Every structure is written in structure tokens, then in C-alpha cells.
Short mmCIF file of C-alpha atoms in Angstrom, two decimals:
data_model
loop_
_atom_site.label_atom_id
_atom_site.label_comp_id
_atom_site.label_asym_id
_atom_site.label_seq_id
_atom_site.Cartn_x
_atom_site.Cartn_y
_atom_site.Cartn_z
CA MET A 1 -3.57 8.93 25.13
CA ALA A 2 -5.25 11.68 23.93
CA VAL A 3 -3.30 10.89 20.32
CA ALA A 4 -4.30 7.58 20.57
CA ALA A 5 -7.83 8.50 21.29
CA LEU A 6 -8.38 10.37 17.97
CA LEU A 7 -6.85 7.78 15.92
CA LEU A 8 -9.33 5.05 17.35
CA ALA A 9 -12.31 7.43 17.53
CA PRO A 10 -12.96 6.59 13.07
CA ILE A 11 -12.68 3.00 14.14
CA ALA A 12 -15.07 3.35 16.77
CA MET A 13 -17.52 5.54 14.99
CA VAL A 14 -18.11 3.10 12.10
CA LEU A 15 -18.56 0.19 14.36
CA GLY A 16 -21.33 1.72 16.13
CA SER A 17 -22.77 2.70 12.85
CA THR A 18 -23.90 -0.89 12.44
CA PHE A 19 -26.51 -0.48 15.47
CA ALA A 20 -27.77 3.41 13.77
CA THR A 21 -30.69 3.13 11.24
CA GLY A 22 -30.49 4.72 8.38
CA GLU A 23 -32.96 5.57 5.95
CA GLY A 24 -33.53 1.68 3.80
CA THR A 25 -30.84 1.71 1.77
CA TRP A 26 -28.67 -0.99 3.58
CA ARG A 27 -32.09 -3.19 3.07
CA HIS A 28 -32.04 -2.05 -0.36
CA LEU A 29 -28.47 -2.99 -0.82
CA ALA A 30 -28.55 -6.41 1.31
CA GLY A 31 -31.27 -7.81 -1.26
CA THR A 32 -29.35 -6.19 -4.45
CA VAL A 33 -25.62 -5.57 -4.45
CA LEU A 34 -24.20 -6.63 -1.65
CA PRO A 35 -24.00 -10.32 -2.44
CA ASP A 36 -21.76 -9.28 -6.04
CA TYR A 37 -20.09 -6.97 -3.29
CA VAL A 38 -18.90 -10.01 -1.39
CA ALA A 39 -19.11 -12.33 -4.12
CA SER A 40 -16.39 -9.78 -6.28
CA THR A 41 -14.53 -9.00 -2.66
CA LEU A 42 -14.11 -12.50 -2.21
CA TRP A 43 -12.61 -13.79 -5.86
CA LEU A 44 -10.19 -10.65 -5.68
CA ALA A 45 -8.48 -11.66 -2.66
CA LEU A 46 -8.40 -15.02 -3.24
CA GLY A 47 -6.84 -14.36 -7.46
CA VAL A 48 -4.30 -11.85 -5.74
CA ALA A 49 -3.45 -14.21 -3.05
CA PHE A 50 -2.45 -16.22 -5.89
CA GLY A 51 -0.97 -14.38 -8.10
CA VAL A 52 1.24 -12.24 -5.42
CA ILE A 53 2.24 -15.84 -3.90
CA LEU A 54 3.26 -17.08 -7.15
CA LEU A 55 5.06 -14.10 -8.56
CA GLY A 56 6.96 -12.87 -4.56
CA VAL A 57 8.02 -16.56 -3.95
CA SER A 58 8.93 -17.34 -7.24
CA GLY A 59 11.29 -14.69 -7.53
CA ALA A 60 12.12 -14.70 -3.79
CA TRP A 61 13.81 -18.34 -4.11
CA LEU A 62 15.20 -18.14 -7.26
CA VAL A 63 17.20 -14.91 -6.66
CA ALA A 64 18.21 -16.10 -3.00
CA THR A 65 19.24 -19.91 -3.96
CA TYR A 66 20.87 -19.50 -7.90
CA ARG A 67 22.93 -17.59 -9.95
CA PHE A 68 22.09 -16.99 -13.07
CA PRO A 69 22.39 -14.07 -16.07
CA GLY A 70 20.99 -10.95 -14.36
CA ARG A 71 20.39 -12.22 -10.84
CA GLY A 72 22.09 -9.27 -9.56
CA LEU A 73 19.67 -6.92 -11.07
CA PHE A 74 16.54 -8.74 -10.40
CA GLU A 75 17.42 -8.79 -6.74
CA TRP A 76 16.50 -4.60 -6.38
CA ALA A 77 14.43 -4.72 -9.35
CA LEU A 78 11.91 -6.54 -8.78
CA ILE A 79 10.54 -4.74 -6.15
CA LEU A 80 10.41 -1.80 -8.55
CA PRO A 81 6.23 -1.93 -9.00
CA LEU A 82 5.97 -0.96 -5.44
CA ALA A 83 6.73 2.63 -6.71
CA MET A 84 3.81 2.10 -9.32
CA PRO A 85 0.29 3.11 -7.58
CA GLY A 86 -2.48 -0.01 -8.93
CA TYR A 87 -4.77 2.72 -10.34
CA VAL A 88 -1.50 4.24 -12.90
CA ILE A 89 -0.95 0.65 -13.86
CA ALA A 90 -4.89 0.42 -14.48
CA TYR A 91 -4.73 3.23 -16.62
CA ALA A 92 -1.52 2.24 -18.37
CA SER A 93 -2.61 -0.78 -19.02
CA THR A 94 -6.39 0.08 -20.19
CA ASP A 95 -4.38 2.66 -23.19
CA PHE A 96 -1.96 -0.40 -24.15
CA LEU A 97 -4.68 -3.28 -24.28
CA GLN A 98 -7.69 -1.61 -25.37
CA PHE A 99 -9.30 -2.18 -29.06
CA ALA A 100 -7.66 1.35 -30.23
CA GLY A 101 -4.29 0.77 -28.25
CA PRO A 102 -0.96 -0.80 -30.27
CA VAL A 103 -1.40 -4.54 -28.92
CA GLN A 104 -4.78 -4.95 -30.57
CA GLY A 105 -4.20 -2.38 -33.73
CA ALA A 106 -0.60 -4.44 -34.34
CA LEU A 107 -2.68 -7.97 -34.21
CA ARG A 108 -5.66 -6.70 -36.53
CA ALA A 109 -3.01 -5.21 -39.20
CA ILE A 110 -0.85 -8.88 -39.13
CA THR A 111 -4.03 -10.67 -39.28
CA GLY A 112 -6.59 -8.07 -41.11
CA TRP A 113 -9.18 -8.99 -38.67
CA GLN A 114 -11.90 -6.69 -38.58
CA ALA A 115 -13.65 -5.51 -34.74
CA GLY A 116 -15.81 -8.53 -34.02
CA GLU A 117 -14.48 -10.95 -35.87
CA TYR A 118 -11.79 -11.92 -32.78
CA TRP A 119 -11.65 -12.27 -29.27
CA PHE A 120 -9.55 -10.54 -26.52
CA PRO A 121 -9.70 -10.53 -23.05
CA ASP A 122 -11.00 -7.55 -21.91
CA ILE A 123 -8.35 -6.12 -19.30
CA ARG A 124 -11.16 -3.95 -17.83
CA SER A 125 -12.71 -6.75 -15.46
CA LEU A 126 -12.25 -8.55 -12.50
CA GLY A 127 -9.41 -11.05 -13.93
CA GLY A 128 -7.52 -7.66 -15.31
CA ALA A 129 -8.12 -6.00 -11.72
CA VAL A 130 -6.01 -9.36 -10.03
CA LEU A 131 -3.73 -8.98 -12.85
CA VAL A 132 -2.97 -5.87 -12.01
CA PHE A 133 -2.44 -6.06 -8.36
CA SER A 134 -1.01 -9.42 -8.66
CA LEU A 135 1.93 -7.30 -10.23
CA VAL A 136 2.07 -3.97 -8.20
CA LEU A 137 1.64 -6.20 -4.41
CA TYR A 138 3.80 -8.74 -5.02
CA PRO A 139 7.33 -7.13 -4.17
CA TYR A 140 5.77 -7.16 -1.02
CA VAL A 141 5.92 -11.22 -0.81
CA TYR A 142 8.91 -11.32 -2.43
CA LEU A 143 11.04 -8.87 0.14
CA LEU A 144 9.69 -10.95 3.37
CA ALA A 145 10.21 -14.04 1.19
CA ARG A 146 13.57 -13.72 0.18
CA ALA A 147 14.61 -12.64 3.48
CA ALA A 148 13.47 -16.16 4.89
CA PHE A 149 15.21 -17.88 2.44
CA LEU A 150 18.72 -16.11 3.31
CA GLU A 151 18.08 -16.68 6.70
CA GLN A 152 17.55 -20.69 6.33
CA SER A 153 20.54 -23.17 7.57
CA ALA A 154 21.98 -24.38 4.77
CA ASN A 155 22.50 -27.97 6.38
CA LEU A 156 18.42 -28.12 6.38
CA LEU A 157 18.50 -27.50 2.46
CA GLU A 158 21.77 -30.33 1.97
CA ALA A 159 19.71 -32.73 4.26
CA GLY A 160 16.71 -32.64 2.25
CA ARG A 161 18.75 -33.75 -0.66
CA LEU A 162 21.28 -36.10 0.65
CA LEU A 163 17.64 -37.63 1.50
CA GLY A 164 16.84 -37.63 -2.10
CA ARG A 165 14.69 -34.71 -2.83
CA GLY A 166 15.68 -32.96 -5.83
CA ALA A 167 15.46 -29.13 -5.97
CA TRP A 168 11.83 -29.18 -6.48
CA GLY A 169 11.34 -31.53 -3.58
CA THR A 170 13.73 -29.68 -1.27
CA PHE A 171 11.68 -26.16 -1.92
CA PHE A 172 8.53 -27.63 -1.15
CA ARG A 173 8.98 -30.12 1.67
CA VAL A 174 11.67 -27.91 3.63
CA ALA A 175 12.19 -24.43 2.12
CA LEU A 176 8.44 -23.37 1.61
CA PRO A 177 7.12 -24.58 5.12
CA LEU A 178 10.21 -22.93 6.72
CA ALA A 179 9.49 -19.26 5.37
CA ARG A 180 5.46 -19.93 5.43
CA PRO A 181 5.15 -16.74 7.92
CA ALA A 182 6.72 -14.27 5.67
CA ILE A 183 4.86 -15.36 3.04
CA ALA A 184 1.79 -15.33 5.29
CA ALA A 185 2.85 -11.43 6.47
CA GLY A 186 3.49 -10.43 2.98
CA THR A 187 0.47 -11.45 1.65
CA SER A 188 -2.04 -9.82 3.79
CA LEU A 189 -0.04 -6.75 3.57
CA ALA A 190 -0.72 -7.16 -0.12
CA LEU A 191 -4.83 -8.55 0.52
CA MET A 192 -5.26 -5.15 2.54
CA GLU A 193 -3.84 -2.89 -0.05
CA THR A 194 -6.29 -4.80 -2.83
CA LEU A 195 -9.39 -4.09 -0.43
CA ALA A 196 -8.41 -0.77 0.49
CA ASP A 197 -8.13 0.06 -3.41
CA PHE A 198 -10.96 2.33 -5.11
CA GLY A 199 -8.93 3.57 -8.05
CA ALA A 200 -8.30 0.65 -9.94
CA VAL A 201 -11.73 -1.60 -9.37
CA SER A 202 -13.73 1.77 -9.94
CA TYR A 203 -12.01 1.97 -13.39
CA PHE A 204 -12.32 -1.63 -14.27
CA GLY A 205 -16.08 -1.79 -13.04
CA VAL A 206 -15.49 -4.33 -10.35
CA GLN A 207 -17.79 -4.19 -7.58
CA THR A 208 -16.22 -3.96 -4.14
CA PHE A 209 -17.09 -3.31 -0.86
CA THR A 210 -14.89 -0.10 -1.35
CA THR A 211 -16.71 0.92 -4.15
CA GLY A 212 -20.02 -0.08 -2.53
CA ILE A 213 -19.35 2.51 0.21
CA TYR A 214 -18.61 5.16 -2.17
CA ARG A 215 -21.56 5.14 -4.12
CA ALA A 216 -23.58 4.89 -1.39
CA TRP A 217 -22.60 7.89 0.21
CA MET A 218 -21.82 9.89 -2.52
CA SER A 219 -24.40 8.80 -4.67
CA MET A 220 -27.11 7.72 -2.48
CA GLY A 221 -26.63 10.33 0.02
CA ASP A 222 -26.97 7.87 3.08
CA PRO A 223 -23.63 7.80 5.29
CA VAL A 224 -25.02 5.70 7.84
CA ALA A 225 -25.70 2.83 4.72
CA ALA A 226 -22.09 4.36 3.99
CA ALA A 227 -20.63 3.55 7.39
CA GLN A 228 -22.18 -0.04 7.96
CA LEU A 229 -20.56 -1.14 4.60
CA SER A 230 -17.14 0.04 5.91
CA ALA A 231 -17.90 -2.04 8.99
CA ALA A 232 -18.37 -5.15 7.00
CA LEU A 233 -15.08 -4.47 5.12
CA LEU A 234 -13.15 -3.58 8.25
CA ALA A 235 -14.68 -6.97 9.13
CA VAL A 236 -12.98 -8.48 6.64
CA VAL A 237 -9.38 -6.70 6.88
CA PHE A 238 -9.19 -7.66 10.53
CA ILE A 239 -9.96 -11.21 9.50
CA VAL A 240 -6.96 -11.21 7.54
CA LEU A 241 -4.84 -10.18 10.13
CA LEU A 242 -6.41 -12.39 12.29
CA ALA A 243 -5.46 -15.03 9.68
CA GLU A 244 -1.70 -13.90 9.40
CA ARG A 245 -1.61 -13.74 13.13
CA TRP A 246 -2.92 -17.37 13.35
CA ASN A 247 -0.97 -18.39 10.50
CA ARG A 248 2.49 -16.70 12.16
CA GLY A 249 1.34 -18.37 15.83
CA GLN A 250 1.79 -22.31 14.57
CA ALA A 251 5.21 -21.93 13.30
CA ARG A 252 7.81 -22.88 16.97
CA TYR A 253 11.05 -23.95 15.43
CA TYR A 254 12.98 -22.54 13.40
CA ASP A 255 16.85 -22.65 12.59
CA TYR A 256 18.20 -18.93 11.51
CA SER A 257 21.44 -19.69 11.32
CA MET A 258 22.90 -18.27 7.97
CA ARG A 259 23.87 -19.90 4.82
CA PRO A 260 27.95 -19.60 4.05
CA GLN A 261 28.89 -17.22 0.90
CA GLY A 262 29.67 -18.39 -1.99
CA GLN A 263 26.79 -21.50 -1.34
CA LEU A 264 24.81 -19.82 -4.78
CA HIS A 265 23.59 -22.80 -7.36
CA ARG A 266 24.96 -22.24 -10.79
CA LEU A 267 21.75 -22.57 -13.59
CA SER A 268 22.58 -22.98 -17.47
CA GLY A 269 20.99 -24.34 -20.67
CA ARG A 270 17.00 -24.39 -20.09
CA GLY A 271 16.91 -23.29 -16.21
CA ALA A 272 19.14 -20.37 -16.82
CA ILE A 273 16.92 -19.10 -19.19
CA ALA A 274 13.38 -19.87 -17.42
CA ALA A 275 14.90 -18.07 -14.38
CA THR A 276 15.76 -15.08 -16.10
CA LEU A 277 12.41 -14.86 -17.80
CA VAL A 278 10.42 -15.65 -14.41
CA CYS A 279 12.40 -12.64 -12.53
CA GLY A 280 12.34 -10.59 -15.49
CA LEU A 281 8.52 -10.63 -16.77
CA PRO A 282 6.97 -9.33 -13.05
CA PRO A 283 8.91 -5.96 -13.16
CA THR A 284 8.93 -5.34 -16.82
CA LEU A 285 4.89 -5.77 -16.54
CA GLY A 286 4.57 -4.10 -13.32
CA PHE A 287 7.01 -1.20 -13.50
CA VAL A 288 8.76 -1.01 -16.80
CA LEU A 289 6.07 -1.30 -19.71
CA PRO A 290 3.41 0.79 -17.52
CA THR A 291 6.70 3.67 -17.19
CA ALA A 292 6.97 3.80 -20.70
CA ILE A 293 3.12 3.94 -21.36
CA LEU A 294 3.62 7.16 -19.29
CA LEU A 295 6.20 8.90 -20.80
CA TYR A 296 5.33 8.00 -24.48
CA ARG A 297 1.82 9.84 -23.85
CA VAL A 298 3.34 12.26 -22.09
CA ALA A 299 5.67 13.19 -24.88
CA ALA A 300 3.16 12.78 -27.52
CA GLU A 301 0.80 15.21 -25.98
CA PRO A 302 3.27 17.56 -23.09
CA GLY A 303 1.00 20.25 -23.16
CA PRO A 304 -0.88 18.94 -19.91
CA LEU A 305 2.71 18.84 -18.04
CA PHE A 306 3.09 22.19 -18.53
CA SER A 307 -0.03 23.92 -17.45
CA ASP A 308 -1.33 26.06 -14.81
CA ARG A 309 -3.61 23.70 -13.44
CA PHE A 310 -0.92 20.59 -13.50
CA VAL A 311 1.35 22.73 -11.22
CA SER A 312 -1.71 23.94 -8.63
CA LEU A 313 -2.38 20.04 -8.77
CA ALA A 314 1.13 19.32 -7.72
CA ILE A 315 1.72 22.18 -5.60
CA ASN A 316 -2.03 20.79 -3.17
CA SER A 317 -0.02 17.20 -3.13
CA PHE A 318 3.37 18.19 -1.90
CA THR A 319 1.48 20.62 0.34
CA LEU A 320 -0.76 17.94 1.78
CA SER A 321 2.25 15.53 1.16
CA GLY A 322 4.72 17.24 3.45
CA ILE A 323 2.19 18.51 6.42
CA THR A 324 1.28 14.92 6.81
CA ALA A 325 4.41 13.79 6.89
CA ALA A 326 6.11 16.48 8.89
CA ALA A 327 2.80 16.20 11.44
CA ALA A 328 3.27 12.45 11.56
CA VAL A 329 7.05 12.09 12.00
CA MET A 330 6.38 14.25 15.41
CA LEU A 331 3.68 12.51 16.64
CA ALA A 332 5.28 9.00 15.92
CA LEU A 333 8.22 11.08 17.75
CA LEU A 334 5.99 11.55 20.84
CA LEU A 335 4.32 7.76 20.79
CA ALA A 336 7.81 6.36 20.87
CA TYR A 337 9.71 8.70 23.32
CA ALA A 338 6.83 8.18 25.48
CA ALA A 339 6.47 4.39 25.42
CA ARG A 340 10.63 4.11 25.78
CA LEU A 341 10.15 6.20 29.23
CA SER A 342 7.02 5.22 30.92
CA GLN A 343 6.24 1.79 32.06
CA TRP A 344 2.22 2.69 32.45
CA TRP A 345 0.81 0.38 30.23
CA PRO A 346 -1.52 2.58 28.77
CA VAL A 347 1.29 4.64 27.15
CA HIS A 348 2.63 1.57 25.02
CA ALA A 349 -1.40 0.22 24.52
CA ALA A 350 -1.14 4.15 23.02
CA SER A 351 1.54 3.01 20.42
CA ARG A 352 -0.18 -0.25 19.40
CA VAL A 353 -3.52 1.54 19.15
CA ALA A 354 -1.55 4.08 16.47
CA ALA A 355 -0.58 1.03 14.49
CA LEU A 356 -4.38 -0.14 13.74
CA GLY A 357 -5.07 2.46 11.09
CA TYR A 358 -2.84 1.10 8.43
CA ALA A 359 -4.96 -1.45 8.29
CA MET A 360 -7.69 0.50 7.79
CA PRO A 361 -9.10 1.40 4.15
CA GLY A 362 -9.02 5.16 3.05
CA ALA A 363 -12.84 4.59 2.29
CA VAL A 364 -13.56 3.61 5.72
CA ILE A 365 -11.26 5.82 7.50
CA ALA A 366 -13.34 8.78 5.98
CA VAL A 367 -16.57 7.67 6.40
CA GLY A 368 -15.10 7.67 10.52
CA ILE A 369 -13.98 10.74 10.14
CA LEU A 370 -16.45 12.36 7.76
CA VAL A 371 -20.07 11.58 9.52
CA PRO A 372 -18.70 12.51 13.37
CA VAL A 373 -16.66 15.30 12.04
CA GLY A 374 -19.60 16.59 9.67
CA ARG A 375 -21.95 16.95 12.27
CA LEU A 376 -19.31 19.12 14.56
CA ASP A 377 -18.99 21.36 11.52
CA ASN A 378 -22.78 21.96 10.93
CA TRP A 379 -23.41 22.57 14.58
CA LEU A 380 -20.46 25.23 15.06
CA ALA A 381 -21.57 26.99 12.01
CA ALA A 382 -25.33 27.26 13.64
CA TRP A 383 -23.74 27.95 16.78
CA PHE A 384 -21.95 31.10 15.28
CA GLU A 385 -24.62 32.32 13.46
CA ALA A 386 -26.98 32.05 15.92
CA GLN A 387 -24.46 33.26 18.95
CA LEU A 388 -22.36 35.63 16.94
CA GLY A 389 -23.98 36.61 13.81
CA MET A 390 -21.25 34.90 11.90
CA LYS A 391 -21.46 33.05 9.15
CA VAL A 392 -18.15 30.90 9.27
CA GLY A 393 -18.97 28.01 7.01
CA LEU A 394 -17.42 24.43 7.93
CA ILE A 395 -14.01 24.76 9.76
CA PHE A 396 -12.73 21.38 9.44
CA THR A 397 -14.51 19.65 6.59
CA GLY A 398 -14.07 22.72 4.37
CA GLY A 399 -10.33 22.83 4.19
CA VAL A 400 -8.03 20.55 4.47
CA ILE A 401 -7.72 19.89 8.35
CA ALA A 402 -10.24 16.88 8.45
CA LEU A 403 -7.98 15.44 5.23
CA VAL A 404 -4.90 15.37 7.28
CA TYR A 405 -6.20 13.78 9.84
CA ALA A 406 -7.59 10.88 7.61
CA TYR A 407 -3.88 10.59 6.08
CA LEU A 408 -2.64 10.68 9.94
CA VAL A 409 -5.24 7.62 11.26
CA ARG A 410 -3.75 5.73 7.93
CA PHE A 411 -0.08 6.44 8.05
CA LEU A 412 1.08 7.20 11.26
CA ALA A 413 1.39 3.88 11.95
CA ILE A 414 4.63 3.87 9.62
CA ALA A 415 6.09 6.69 10.96
CA LEU A 416 6.04 5.07 14.71
CA GLN A 417 7.26 1.75 13.30
CA ALA A 418 10.23 3.78 11.57
CA VAL A 419 10.99 5.99 14.50
CA GLU A 420 10.75 3.19 16.74
CA ALA A 421 13.44 1.32 15.13
CA GLY A 422 15.96 4.72 14.72
CA LEU A 423 15.38 4.72 18.49
CA ALA A 424 16.39 1.28 19.73
CA LYS A 425 19.60 1.76 18.19
CA ILE A 426 20.45 4.26 20.87
CA ARG A 427 21.92 2.84 23.65
CA PRO A 428 20.31 3.94 27.56
CA SER A 429 23.29 4.52 28.92
CA MET A 430 23.40 7.80 26.59
CA GLU A 431 20.27 9.29 27.96
CA ASP A 432 21.19 8.64 31.42
CA ALA A 433 24.32 10.28 30.76
CA ALA A 434 22.50 13.19 29.59
CA ARG A 435 19.87 13.13 32.01
CA SER A 436 23.10 13.16 35.23
CA LEU A 437 24.09 16.37 33.19
CA GLY A 438 20.53 17.97 34.80
CA ARG A 439 18.65 17.72 31.20
CA THR A 440 15.02 17.06 31.46
CA PRO A 441 13.08 14.31 29.10
CA GLY A 442 12.48 17.40 26.45
CA GLN A 443 16.12 18.65 26.11
CA VAL A 444 17.29 14.59 25.72
CA LEU A 445 15.12 14.00 23.15
CA ALA A 446 16.07 17.38 21.39
CA ARG A 447 19.72 17.29 22.14
CA VAL A 448 20.87 13.93 21.94
CA HIS A 449 18.26 11.12 20.09
CA VAL A 450 16.74 13.70 17.29
CA PRO A 451 20.36 14.20 15.91
CA MET A 452 21.37 10.43 16.45
CA MET A 453 17.83 9.74 14.89
CA GLY A 454 18.25 11.89 11.39
CA ALA A 455 18.11 8.78 9.05
CA SER A 456 15.46 7.23 11.01
CA LEU A 457 13.38 10.24 11.09
CA LEU A 458 14.00 10.96 7.30
CA ALA A 459 12.95 8.10 6.54
CA ALA A 460 9.79 8.04 8.18
CA ALA A 461 8.89 11.14 6.84
CA LEU A 462 10.07 9.99 3.00
CA ILE A 463 7.80 6.84 3.04
CA VAL A 464 4.79 8.71 4.65
CA PHE A 465 5.15 11.87 1.84
CA VAL A 466 4.92 8.87 -0.90
CA ASP A 467 2.12 7.08 0.23
CA VAL A 468 -0.02 10.54 1.33
CA MET A 469 0.84 11.38 -2.58
CA LYS A 470 -0.41 8.08 -3.78
CA GLU A 471 -3.44 7.78 -1.58
CA LEU A 472 -6.61 7.89 -3.45
CA PRO A 473 -9.63 6.77 -1.52
CA ALA A 474 -9.98 8.70 1.26
CA THR A 475 -8.32 12.04 -0.73
CA PHE A 476 -11.52 11.51 -3.33
CA ALA A 477 -13.83 11.29 -0.50
CA MET A 478 -12.29 14.10 2.16
CA ARG A 479 -10.87 16.86 0.08
CA PRO A 480 -12.24 20.40 0.03
CA PHE A 481 -14.33 21.62 -2.61
CA ASN A 482 -12.14 22.79 -5.57
CA PHE A 483 -9.51 21.52 -4.57
CA ASP A 484 -7.70 18.24 -6.10
CA THR A 485 -4.25 15.97 -5.76
CA LEU A 486 -2.70 14.15 -8.67
CA ALA A 487 -3.94 11.40 -7.71
CA VAL A 488 -7.44 12.80 -7.93
CA GLN A 489 -7.09 14.54 -11.19
CA ALA A 490 -5.58 10.97 -12.50
CA TYR A 491 -8.24 8.74 -11.17
CA HIS A 492 -10.86 11.81 -13.37
CA TYR A 493 -8.78 11.95 -16.34
CA ALA A 494 -8.64 8.49 -16.71
CA SER A 495 -12.52 8.38 -16.12
CA ASP A 496 -13.34 10.19 -19.29
CA GLU A 497 -11.21 8.29 -21.28
CA ARG A 498 -8.23 11.21 -21.03
CA LEU A 499 -5.67 9.01 -21.15
CA SER A 500 -3.00 11.66 -21.90
CA GLU A 501 -3.65 14.07 -19.22
CA ALA A 502 -3.86 11.28 -16.63
CA ALA A 503 -0.44 10.26 -18.06
CA ALA A 504 1.58 13.02 -16.92
CA ALA A 505 -0.26 13.42 -13.10
CA SER A 506 0.33 9.58 -13.12
CA LEU A 507 3.61 10.29 -14.02
CA ILE A 508 4.74 12.58 -11.29
CA ILE A 509 3.45 10.00 -8.80
CA VAL A 510 5.28 7.04 -9.86
CA ALA A 511 8.58 9.95 -9.91
CA VAL A 512 7.86 10.64 -6.62
CA SER A 513 7.55 7.11 -5.29
CA LEU A 514 10.93 5.97 -6.77
CA LEU A 515 12.68 7.57 -3.86
CA PRO A 516 11.99 4.96 -1.12
CA VAL A 517 12.11 2.21 -3.30
CA ILE A 518 15.58 3.30 -4.94
CA LEU A 519 16.26 4.09 -0.76
CA LEU A 520 15.63 0.49 -0.22
CA SER A 521 17.06 -1.17 -3.42
CA ARG A 522 20.36 0.48 -1.88
CA VAL A 523 20.08 -0.84 1.13
CA ILE A 524 19.30 -4.87 -0.43
CA ALA A 525 22.26 -4.32 -2.44
CA LYS A 526 24.29 -3.62 0.69
CA GLY A 527 23.01 -5.93 2.82
CA ARG A 528 23.38 -9.20 0.29
CA GLN A 529 24.51 -12.17 2.15
CA ARG A 530 26.34 -13.67 -0.69
CA PRO A 531 27.51 -12.38 -4.48
CA GLY A 532 25.63 -12.65 -7.36
#
């Protein structure tokens, strides 16, 4: 219960701030830039929703239904963009498409045009942000939609064909409606990541709620206005979640019998070429090309990669990620095991509360923690000085304690999901046997469950580790003075147009992020229902 209360505290603080009186900043924002925040956030969400559905569903349907050149490769390659943080691909795409970049340079060399004599789309815009997020986040839809298509009964699809529906008709009238809940779930995950982003939208100059929160906090110095903007963003996130739940609740009748092996329809000619292009373009633009750009930049200027400053940043990032991953696994194990042993409803509710943090953007969590913890720090510093004559400084916000707390609020749900899945595979009879031998619940957990859950615990720790490595909004707002991470430094370098330095930090983040993606691709390769 105490863990759940700590995880719920930032949400309560943000919601409570809606009734607070600030310094008039909220009224100023409401009358000037708030309409722009609402419009930009809405258009960004709508554009990303369309993009991830288009890319994710088309790729999932093709690899689940047809046989064409490269299908076995695309089946797992389509998830590679998950390893590419949005802000990293934003830096790489800008480097590639800007006026001094290779694309426009080649265009001028071929045509002889000079500056001002031609039009080229600006990647640093709302449309560019939509494209970047669509390329990075479509794997959420792809993974869930592919699983849904594989689970659909072949009888229903064949019945559609017998009724005169062609390939397109069967897809739109039968397969797509059956996969709608999975597509909605994947889209909601992509939208939550979009709403939580700070690095890409800030770098592209797109005015969203997240950039407004940091402007109110950092530039205007009004934490109340930042909290009120956070409450508005939190309301948008909950609307997305409610819409996904409502969509899932409408579906009632499904046939999940597996299709038999070898039922892939072979494509040839232009159909095969089109399928190869449709499945090959997203991972190429969303992972292969940005990685190649980063590698080229680092190879051209390898100095930042071997500097003392870079080593210090890497140590900071790995230390924070390791501490958070270990703490998240231990807390998740505590919550999951308590829910397994107890029938008391508050214990089960605590584990559900812990899952709310993943739906909260990092900026919202930062505001929800910094305001009360900052006040507590100031009160403790004043008390120690008045009572003991000691100047202790800021105990929580002056170090990494508050930052690790923010990471746990944000990512504990991921560890909890993996731990619960591993715990569910252990039969209660094994636990009963250990208890009959006089073992306490703690001894049963340590000697029976933990050894049998080794793979699940390792997976949970690995995923949390990588997510903390990539996290920018909470780190940017809550890091201690003179303490940076690879993600923060990459953002600073990119903001100063020092893309070679940003490439070194970004490349390490991408390399580490590849670990869980490789594991996931291996699971997909082993779990294929039919040969490709």
C-alpha cells in the first residue's frame, strides 16, 4: 500500500494543482499560447494515429497473410525502429535533410539551383514531427495487429472470398474489423509516447503541452502554471486511454482458432514488389538510415566518443539505469507476490495503481514530484540550519533520489507486467509444497519463485534499463546540478546544431536499446505460426 501511495502521489499533486492560485501565468497562457498548444497537440496526435495505423497495419497484414521476397526478414525487421528514440531520429533526419545536408546538396549539384531558387519541405515542422513519430512508433501497432491477424480463423477469411470479396474486400470487411481492438491498443500506446515526448517536438519547434510545461517551469518560473498544464495533458492522456478501453469493450465475438500451417498466399510480379517496398520502407527510414547517419557522423569525428566528458555521461546514464532497473524489479516482485498471496482487494488495487505511471508523461511526473519534494527539501534545509546549525543543502532534489523516484513512477508498470507474467507460470502446488515443509512466504519467494523466474526478472530489468537510458523529459527537468546523461547531452548538442557530438551520445543509446528489440525479434522468429 505504501508503494502504491508513493506512485500515486505525483498524480494527486498534479490534479490538486488545478485549484491552486498561481502568479497569473495561467491566465496569460490561456489568452496567448494555450490555443496553439491544444491545436498542435491535437493535430500531432491525429497525424501520428493515422501514420502508425497505416504503416503498422499494412506491414502486419502482409507478413501475416502473404508470401513474398524478404518476408522472413521483414517479419522481425519491422520492429527495429523501437530501438530508435524519437529525438534521435529527429536529429538524424535534420542532419540528412537540412540545407547543408547531403540530399539538398545533391539536388543543387544536379540541377544547378541556388539557395532561394527551389522549395524543399522543412523537416523541422509539425509535419516532420508526425513523420518522425510515425516511423518510430508504428511497431506498437505492427506487433499487436500481426498477432491479431495470425489468430484469426482461416474459415472466416475464406468465407469472405467465397462471397465474392477479393483480397481488399476481405481485408476491409473481415480481417480489419476483427483486429480493431488490437489496432486501437497499439495506437493508444503510440499516442501516449507522442504526448509524452519533449526532445523531438522541442527540437522541431512544435508547440505542444509538453514544451509549454517546460517553458512555464524553466522560463517563467511558475510551478503552479506548469502543474496546471500538466493536469491538462494528463486529461488528454486519460481520454486516449478511455477511448481505447471503450473500443475494446465494444468487441464481443471473436474466433481465435489458429490458421493451419502453409496457408500463406503467394504474391508475384508487381504485387510482390509492392509488398516488399511497403514492408521495407518503414524499417529503412525508421532505423537503417538514421543509424547509418549516426555512424557516418561518428566515423568522421570520433573525438567526442572517446573524450572524458563522454565517458562521464555514459557512467551517469548506466548508473541511473542500473539503480532504477534493480529497484523496479524488487518493487514489482514485492507487489506481484503480495497480490498472489493476499485476497484483500486493496493489495490487488495497489498493483493496478502502479500501472498508472506508464500512462503519465515524464514532464507530468517531473512536475508532480518536484513541487512537493522541493518544498520538503527547503523545509528540511531550514530546519537543520535552525535546529542544528548545519547547512545540508537539498537532500532529495540535490541528488539522484528524486530522479530515480520519477523513473520508478514512470516505468514500474513495465517491470510489474513482466514479473506478473513470470509468476503466473509457477503452479500454486509448488508453493504449497514448500510451505508444507515449514518455509515462510519470504523463503518460498527467495528459494522457489525467484530461481524459476530468472528469465522474467532479467527481461523486466533489461526493458526498464533501456527505457531509463532513453528517457529525456523527466531527466531534463529533474537531474541534479552539473549532472547530465547521454540523452540530455544529445539534446543539448543537437539544440546547438553540434550534430557530430550529438551523434556519439545518440549512437550509444540506440546500441543499448537494440538489446530488448533483438530479444523480441528472436521471440517472434521462434513463435511464427507458419513458415515464410
